[in-house]
Amino acid sequence: MGTRNVLWNLANKYFTFGLIGLTVSDRYASIVPVRGASMSPTFNPQASNFTDDYVLVEKFCLEKYKFSHGDVVVFRSPSNHKEKYVKRIIGLPGDWIGTTHNSYDVLKIPEGHCWLEGDNSASSKDSRSLGPIPLGLVQGRVTHIVWPPQRIGAVERSYPQERVSSP
Amino acid sequence: MRLVNYMRQWRSVAKEALDRTAIVAKFLCLLHVTNNYLCSPTLVYGPSMLPTLNLTGDVLLTEHLSPRLGKVGSGDVVLVRSPVDPRKTLTKRVVGMEGDRVTFFVDPLHTDRCQSAVVPKGHVWIQGDNMYASSDSRHFGPVPYGLIQGKVFFRVWPPNGFGLLEQ
């Protein structure tokens, strides 16, 4: 009888912590690992390391879906809803963007979409192959790196301003 | 002596207030998890799903397990985050899954013209049941599966429409 009570209490406590943890990570902020080298040197600057960077993702931006140029966001892939990627917003709805660095291809980003690119353009699957991505797929904004300790700090907002022209 | 009494009373009141707040917080977390991962009620309105759904508003129950497990298929009525404005949610029917070829009337009010398209990987083709007054995939193209928020399975209001939605 005593052990059943103890087990029940333990299960209750774990269940409650699980619910609270899930709610906080869905509504406010969560910590996620970043895999791959598509955002070098911002995240994972040494590709062959066994440890990934851990970053803080905030969810307050999902109230109004108001983003700025240069924000790093987590989003679901449009070609596979189970995968999530981390890339930087280069263009917002209504911008004219030059799709590749040295060509004259210019594209207008439709309403409700954005142009995402990885900082390491050599190996990054992003809007240059997937096209403009609906903002509804964005799951959160990366604000800080929390691991490894020597690179703890805020994530800078920077983007190639010469390729984007905003209204 | 009276001060000690006051402190004791204040401490017990504070403890009770904290306990009650904890119960309310746990309840709100349970509500959030149920609304986002299990089942939630939604008020939908608009002419684009006549005659299945009313013009002036229906309260529908949507379940959120099917999209996460990949079980949404052709013929389901789903809640979808709009690719044109991520703050809005649309209610439409899934007409084609990835790989399907869909044939649709381009502008049924003015012409009989039909067009055909193949749905790319990871996307779905959504159309409103009332094709004369619906802005859907015929206008903004196939939408990524990741934008699907939930599958509608039950109508709660108005009372004469109470019950499962017919296929």
Short mmCIF file of C-alpha atoms in Angstrom, two decimals:
data_model
loop_
_atom_site.label_atom_id
_atom_site.label_comp_id
_atom_site.label_asym_id
_atom_site.label_seq_id
_atom_site.Cartn_x
_atom_site.Cartn_y
_atom_site.Cartn_z
CA MET A 1 0.00 0.00 0.00
CA GLY A 2 2.79 2.38 0.96
CA THR A 3 4.83 1.81 -2.19
CA ARG A 4 1.79 2.22 -4.41
CA ASN A 5 1.17 5.59 -2.83
CA VAL A 6 4.80 6.58 -3.35
CA LEU A 7 4.73 5.45 -6.99
CA TRP A 8 1.49 7.30 -7.60
CA ASN A 9 2.90 10.47 -6.09
CA LEU A 10 6.04 10.18 -8.20
CA ALA A 11 4.04 9.62 -11.38
CA ASN A 12 1.85 12.58 -10.50
CA LYS A 13 4.87 14.81 -9.99
CA TYR A 14 6.49 13.75 -13.28
CA PHE A 15 3.24 14.25 -15.15
CA THR A 16 2.82 17.74 -13.73
CA PHE A 17 6.40 18.73 -14.52
CA GLY A 18 5.98 17.33 -18.01
CA LEU A 19 2.85 19.39 -18.61
CA ILE A 20 4.43 22.58 -17.28
CA GLY A 21 7.63 21.97 -19.26
CA LEU A 22 5.68 21.36 -22.46
CA THR A 23 3.57 24.49 -21.99
CA VAL A 24 6.57 26.69 -21.26
CA SER A 25 8.54 25.33 -24.21
CA ASP A 26 5.56 25.84 -26.56
CA ARG A 27 4.57 29.31 -25.45
CA TYR A 28 7.64 31.08 -24.09
CA ALA A 29 11.09 29.65 -24.83
CA SER A 30 12.93 26.37 -25.27
CA ILE A 31 16.49 25.16 -25.72
CA VAL A 32 17.25 23.11 -28.82
CA PRO A 33 20.43 21.64 -30.34
CA VAL A 34 21.59 22.84 -33.74
CA ARG A 35 22.89 20.09 -36.03
CA GLY A 36 24.86 20.50 -39.23
CA ALA A 37 27.17 23.18 -40.53
CA SER A 38 24.74 25.20 -42.65
CA MET A 39 24.91 28.13 -40.24
CA SER A 40 28.71 28.23 -39.78
CA PRO A 41 30.35 30.25 -38.34
CA THR A 42 27.37 31.48 -36.30
CA PHE A 43 26.56 27.96 -35.02
CA ASN A 44 28.80 24.87 -35.09
CA PRO A 45 31.88 26.61 -36.50
CA GLN A 46 33.88 23.38 -36.45
CA ALA A 47 31.86 20.89 -38.44
CA SER A 48 33.65 17.82 -37.19
CA ASN A 49 32.95 18.40 -33.50
CA PHE A 50 30.98 15.81 -31.58
CA THR A 51 29.15 18.45 -29.57
CA ASP A 52 26.39 20.54 -31.10
CA ASP A 53 25.56 24.09 -30.19
CA TYR A 54 22.52 24.58 -27.99
CA VAL A 55 20.47 27.70 -28.57
CA LEU A 56 17.60 29.48 -26.86
CA VAL A 57 14.49 29.74 -29.06
CA GLU A 58 11.81 32.24 -28.03
CA LYS A 59 8.18 31.84 -29.03
CA PHE A 60 6.85 35.32 -28.27
CA CYS A 61 7.37 36.29 -31.91
CA LEU A 62 4.58 33.86 -32.91
CA GLU A 63 1.88 36.15 -31.49
CA LYS A 64 2.11 38.70 -34.26
CA TYR A 65 4.50 37.01 -36.72
CA LYS A 66 6.53 40.19 -36.83
CA PHE A 67 10.13 39.50 -37.84
CA SER A 68 13.09 41.67 -38.84
CA HIS A 69 15.75 41.19 -41.48
CA GLY A 70 18.58 39.09 -40.12
CA ASP A 71 16.57 37.14 -37.50
CA VAL A 72 17.58 33.51 -37.14
CA VAL A 73 14.47 31.33 -36.97
CA VAL A 74 13.51 27.68 -36.54
CA PHE A 75 11.01 26.48 -39.13
CA ARG A 76 9.40 23.26 -40.37
CA SER A 77 10.60 22.18 -43.79
CA PRO A 78 7.98 22.67 -46.54
CA SER A 79 8.96 19.37 -48.14
CA ASN A 80 8.93 17.26 -44.97
CA HIS A 81 6.79 18.42 -42.06
CA LYS A 82 8.71 16.30 -39.55
CA GLU A 83 12.06 18.09 -40.03
CA LYS A 84 12.96 21.44 -38.54
CA TYR A 85 15.71 23.70 -39.83
CA VAL A 86 17.48 26.77 -38.47
CA LYS A 87 18.18 29.57 -40.97
CA ARG A 88 18.37 33.34 -41.18
CA ILE A 89 15.63 35.60 -42.57
CA ILE A 90 17.06 37.53 -45.49
CA GLY A 91 13.83 38.83 -47.03
CA LEU A 92 10.37 39.67 -45.67
CA PRO A 93 7.03 39.83 -47.54
CA GLY A 94 7.06 42.46 -50.27
CA ASP A 95 10.86 42.64 -50.62
CA TRP A 96 12.67 42.31 -53.92
CA ILE A 97 15.57 39.91 -53.46
CA GLY A 98 18.48 38.92 -55.68
CA THR A 99 18.43 35.15 -55.61
CA THR A 100 22.06 34.45 -56.36
CA HIS A 101 25.04 36.59 -55.62
CA ASN A 102 26.23 37.65 -59.03
CA SER A 103 23.23 37.27 -61.31
CA TYR A 104 20.43 39.59 -62.24
CA ASP A 105 17.65 37.21 -61.11
CA VAL A 106 15.32 39.23 -58.92
CA LEU A 107 12.26 37.80 -57.18
CA LYS A 108 9.47 39.54 -55.27
CA ILE A 109 8.63 37.73 -52.05
CA PRO A 110 4.86 37.06 -51.92
CA GLU A 111 2.61 38.07 -49.00
CA GLY A 112 2.97 35.84 -45.97
CA HIS A 113 6.29 34.33 -47.13
CA CYS A 114 9.95 34.97 -46.33
CA TRP A 115 13.36 34.19 -47.81
CA LEU A 116 15.59 32.09 -45.58
CA GLU A 117 19.28 31.39 -46.10
CA GLY A 118 21.99 29.68 -44.11
CA ASP A 119 25.12 31.65 -43.25
CA ASN A 120 27.27 28.96 -44.87
CA SER A 121 25.98 29.23 -48.42
CA ALA A 122 28.17 26.38 -49.62
CA SER A 123 26.20 23.69 -47.81
CA SER A 124 22.73 24.88 -46.89
CA LYS A 125 19.30 23.72 -47.99
CA ASP A 126 17.23 26.87 -47.87
CA SER A 127 15.15 29.25 -49.98
CA ARG A 128 17.67 29.09 -52.80
CA SER A 129 16.40 25.57 -53.49
CA LEU A 130 12.99 25.55 -51.70
CA GLY A 131 11.77 28.99 -52.80
CA PRO A 132 10.04 31.52 -50.54
CA ILE A 133 8.82 29.81 -47.37
CA PRO A 134 5.43 30.57 -45.72
CA LEU A 135 5.83 32.40 -42.42
CA GLY A 136 3.29 30.00 -40.89
CA LEU A 137 5.99 27.32 -40.85
CA VAL A 138 8.21 29.34 -38.49
CA GLN A 139 8.25 27.81 -35.01
CA GLY A 140 10.40 30.28 -33.08
CA ARG A 141 13.27 32.79 -33.14
CA VAL A 142 16.81 32.04 -31.95
CA THR A 143 18.05 34.73 -29.59
CA HIS A 144 21.05 33.31 -27.71
CA ILE A 145 23.62 30.55 -27.79
CA VAL A 146 23.66 28.77 -24.41
CA TRP A 147 26.24 26.03 -25.06
CA PRO A 148 29.32 25.71 -25.39
CA PRO A 149 30.23 28.08 -22.60
CA GLN A 150 32.93 29.91 -24.50
CA ARG A 151 30.41 31.10 -27.08
CA ILE A 152 27.52 32.02 -24.82
CA GLY A 153 25.98 35.24 -26.07
CA ALA A 154 23.30 36.86 -28.17
CA VAL A 155 22.91 35.98 -31.85
CA GLU A 156 23.67 38.98 -34.05
CA ARG A 157 21.25 40.23 -36.66
CA SER A 158 23.14 40.65 -39.92
CA TYR A 159 22.19 40.10 -43.51
CA PRO A 160 23.48 40.96 -46.99
CA GLN A 161 21.77 44.31 -47.42
CA GLU A 162 23.04 44.71 -50.96
CA ARG A 163 20.84 41.85 -52.21
CA VAL A 164 17.57 42.95 -50.63
CA SER A 165 15.45 45.96 -51.38
CA SER A 166 12.53 46.64 -49.02
CA PRO A 167 9.55 48.83 -49.82
CA MET B 1 3.97 38.61 20.89
CA ARG B 2 1.25 40.01 18.66
CA LEU B 3 3.81 40.49 15.92
CA VAL B 4 4.70 36.80 16.01
CA ASN B 5 1.01 35.94 15.72
CA TYR B 6 0.59 38.24 12.73
CA MET B 7 3.65 36.71 11.05
CA ARG B 8 2.25 33.22 11.58
CA GLN B 9 -1.14 34.17 10.12
CA TRP B 10 0.44 35.94 7.17
CA ARG B 11 2.64 32.93 6.45
CA SER B 12 -0.30 30.53 6.40
CA VAL B 13 -2.32 32.86 4.16
CA ALA B 14 0.62 33.22 1.79
CA LYS B 15 1.08 29.46 1.67
CA GLU B 16 -2.57 28.93 0.85
CA ALA B 17 -2.48 31.61 -1.87
CA LEU B 18 0.59 29.94 -3.38
CA ASP B 19 -1.09 26.54 -3.35
CA ARG B 20 -4.18 27.88 -5.08
CA THR B 21 -2.08 29.68 -7.70
CA ALA B 22 -0.17 26.45 -8.34
CA ILE B 23 -3.44 24.60 -8.94
CA VAL B 24 -4.62 27.28 -11.38
CA ALA B 25 -1.26 27.23 -13.19
CA LYS B 26 -1.36 23.43 -13.49
CA PHE B 27 -4.89 23.61 -14.84
CA LEU B 28 -3.89 26.18 -17.45
CA CYS B 29 -0.97 24.00 -18.54
CA LEU B 30 -3.32 21.02 -18.89
CA LEU B 31 -5.68 23.19 -20.94
CA HIS B 32 -2.84 24.30 -23.22
CA VAL B 33 -1.61 20.75 -23.80
CA THR B 34 -5.12 19.48 -24.50
CA ASN B 35 -5.87 22.34 -26.90
CA ASN B 36 -2.66 21.95 -28.85
CA TYR B 37 -2.07 18.21 -28.86
CA LEU B 38 -5.44 16.50 -28.39
CA CYS B 39 -8.69 18.25 -29.22
CA SER B 40 -9.91 21.82 -29.26
CA PRO B 41 -13.08 23.72 -30.19
CA THR B 42 -12.93 26.39 -32.90
CA LEU B 43 -15.40 28.94 -34.22
CA VAL B 44 -15.32 29.07 -38.01
CA TYR B 45 -17.30 31.32 -40.32
CA GLY B 46 -17.37 32.34 -43.94
CA PRO B 47 -18.97 31.22 -47.20
CA SER B 48 -16.15 29.10 -48.57
CA MET B 49 -17.28 25.76 -47.14
CA LEU B 50 -21.03 25.95 -47.95
CA PRO B 51 -23.03 23.73 -47.80
CA THR B 52 -20.95 21.68 -45.39
CA LEU B 53 -20.44 24.53 -42.93
CA ASN B 54 -22.71 27.51 -42.35
CA LEU B 55 -22.07 31.08 -43.35
CA THR B 56 -22.62 32.67 -39.98
CA GLY B 57 -20.47 30.43 -37.86
CA ASP B 58 -20.12 26.89 -36.61
CA VAL B 59 -18.31 25.59 -33.56
CA LEU B 60 -16.24 22.58 -34.60
CA LEU B 61 -14.10 20.12 -32.67
CA THR B 62 -10.68 19.60 -34.23
CA GLU B 63 -8.23 16.92 -33.26
CA HIS B 64 -4.52 17.60 -33.45
CA LEU B 65 -3.13 14.06 -33.37
CA SER B 66 -3.77 13.17 -37.02
CA PRO B 67 -1.62 15.90 -38.61
CA ARG B 68 1.28 15.10 -36.30
CA LEU B 69 1.09 11.40 -37.16
CA GLY B 70 0.74 12.10 -40.88
CA LYS B 71 -2.76 10.61 -41.03
CA VAL B 72 -4.46 13.47 -42.89
CA GLY B 73 -5.77 12.33 -46.27
CA SER B 74 -7.96 13.32 -49.19
CA GLY B 75 -11.47 14.36 -48.25
CA ASP B 76 -10.65 15.55 -44.74
CA VAL B 77 -11.77 18.98 -43.58
CA VAL B 78 -8.76 20.61 -41.96
CA LEU B 79 -7.77 23.81 -40.19
CA VAL B 80 -4.81 25.32 -42.05
CA ARG B 81 -2.65 28.33 -41.24
CA SER B 82 -3.01 30.67 -44.19
CA PRO B 83 0.10 30.89 -46.41
CA VAL B 84 -0.90 34.44 -47.26
CA ASP B 85 -1.31 35.71 -43.67
CA PRO B 86 0.13 33.51 -40.91
CA ARG B 87 -2.11 35.09 -38.28
CA LYS B 88 -5.25 33.72 -39.96
CA THR B 89 -6.52 30.15 -39.94
CA LEU B 90 -8.52 28.75 -42.84
CA THR B 91 -10.99 25.85 -42.89
CA LYS B 92 -10.80 23.91 -46.14
CA ARG B 93 -11.02 20.37 -47.47
CA VAL B 94 -7.95 18.41 -48.58
CA VAL B 95 -8.52 17.45 -52.21
CA GLY B 96 -5.09 16.07 -53.12
CA MET B 97 -2.05 14.71 -51.27
CA GLU B 98 1.55 14.77 -52.47
CA GLY B 99 2.01 13.14 -55.84
CA ASP B 100 -1.66 13.43 -56.82
CA ARG B 101 -2.76 15.16 -59.99
CA VAL B 102 -5.63 17.58 -59.25
CA THR B 103 -7.95 19.05 -61.86
CA PHE B 104 -9.85 22.17 -60.90
CA PHE B 105 -12.02 24.94 -62.27
CA VAL B 106 -9.92 28.05 -62.53
CA ASP B 107 -12.71 30.61 -62.27
CA PRO B 108 -16.14 28.91 -62.24
CA LEU B 109 -18.06 32.20 -62.11
CA HIS B 110 -16.83 33.36 -65.50
CA THR B 111 -15.44 30.44 -67.48
CA ASP B 112 -15.51 26.65 -67.78
CA ARG B 113 -11.76 26.43 -68.04
CA CYS B 114 -10.13 23.52 -66.24
CA GLN B 115 -6.53 23.29 -65.17
CA SER B 116 -4.47 20.45 -63.86
CA ALA B 117 -1.52 20.37 -61.48
CA VAL B 118 0.63 17.84 -59.65
CA VAL B 119 1.01 18.30 -55.90
CA PRO B 120 4.71 18.44 -54.93
CA LYS B 121 6.31 16.41 -52.12
CA GLY B 122 5.36 17.50 -48.65
CA HIS B 123 2.41 19.62 -49.83
CA VAL B 124 -1.38 19.27 -49.98
CA TRP B 125 -4.02 20.80 -52.25
CA ILE B 126 -6.86 22.40 -50.31
CA GLN B 127 -10.16 23.67 -51.72
CA GLY B 128 -13.28 25.08 -50.18
CA ASP B 129 -16.50 23.14 -50.85
CA ASN B 130 -18.06 26.30 -52.27
CA MET B 131 -15.77 26.83 -55.24
CA TYR B 132 -17.53 30.05 -56.28
CA ALA B 133 -16.57 31.92 -53.11
CA SER B 134 -13.40 30.37 -51.81
CA SER B 135 -9.79 31.49 -51.98
CA ASP B 136 -7.76 28.33 -51.74
CA SER B 137 -5.03 26.34 -53.52
CA ARG B 138 -6.51 27.40 -56.86
CA HIS B 139 -5.21 30.90 -56.06
CA PHE B 140 -2.19 30.45 -53.80
CA GLY B 141 -1.00 27.02 -54.87
CA PRO B 142 -0.37 23.85 -52.86
CA VAL B 143 0.35 24.43 -49.18
CA PRO B 144 3.04 22.64 -47.15
CA TYR B 145 1.74 19.84 -44.90
CA GLY B 146 3.39 21.56 -41.95
CA LEU B 147 0.79 24.34 -42.06
CA ILE B 148 -2.06 21.96 -41.20
CA GLN B 149 -3.14 22.67 -37.63
CA GLY B 150 -5.85 20.07 -37.08
CA LYS B 151 -8.50 17.81 -38.59
CA VAL B 152 -12.17 18.63 -38.09
CA PHE B 153 -14.28 15.68 -37.01
CA PHE B 154 -17.31 16.94 -35.08
CA ARG B 155 -19.70 19.87 -35.08
CA VAL B 156 -21.00 21.19 -31.77
CA TRP B 157 -23.00 24.29 -32.79
CA PRO B 158 -25.56 25.01 -34.27
CA PRO B 159 -27.58 22.29 -32.52
CA ASN B 160 -29.35 21.08 -35.64
CA GLY B 161 -25.98 20.24 -37.15
CA PHE B 162 -24.66 18.46 -34.05
CA GLY B 163 -22.71 15.35 -34.93
CA LEU B 164 -19.94 13.97 -37.08
CA LEU B 165 -19.24 15.77 -40.33
CA GLU B 166 -20.28 13.71 -43.35
CA GLN B 167 -17.55 12.76 -45.76
#
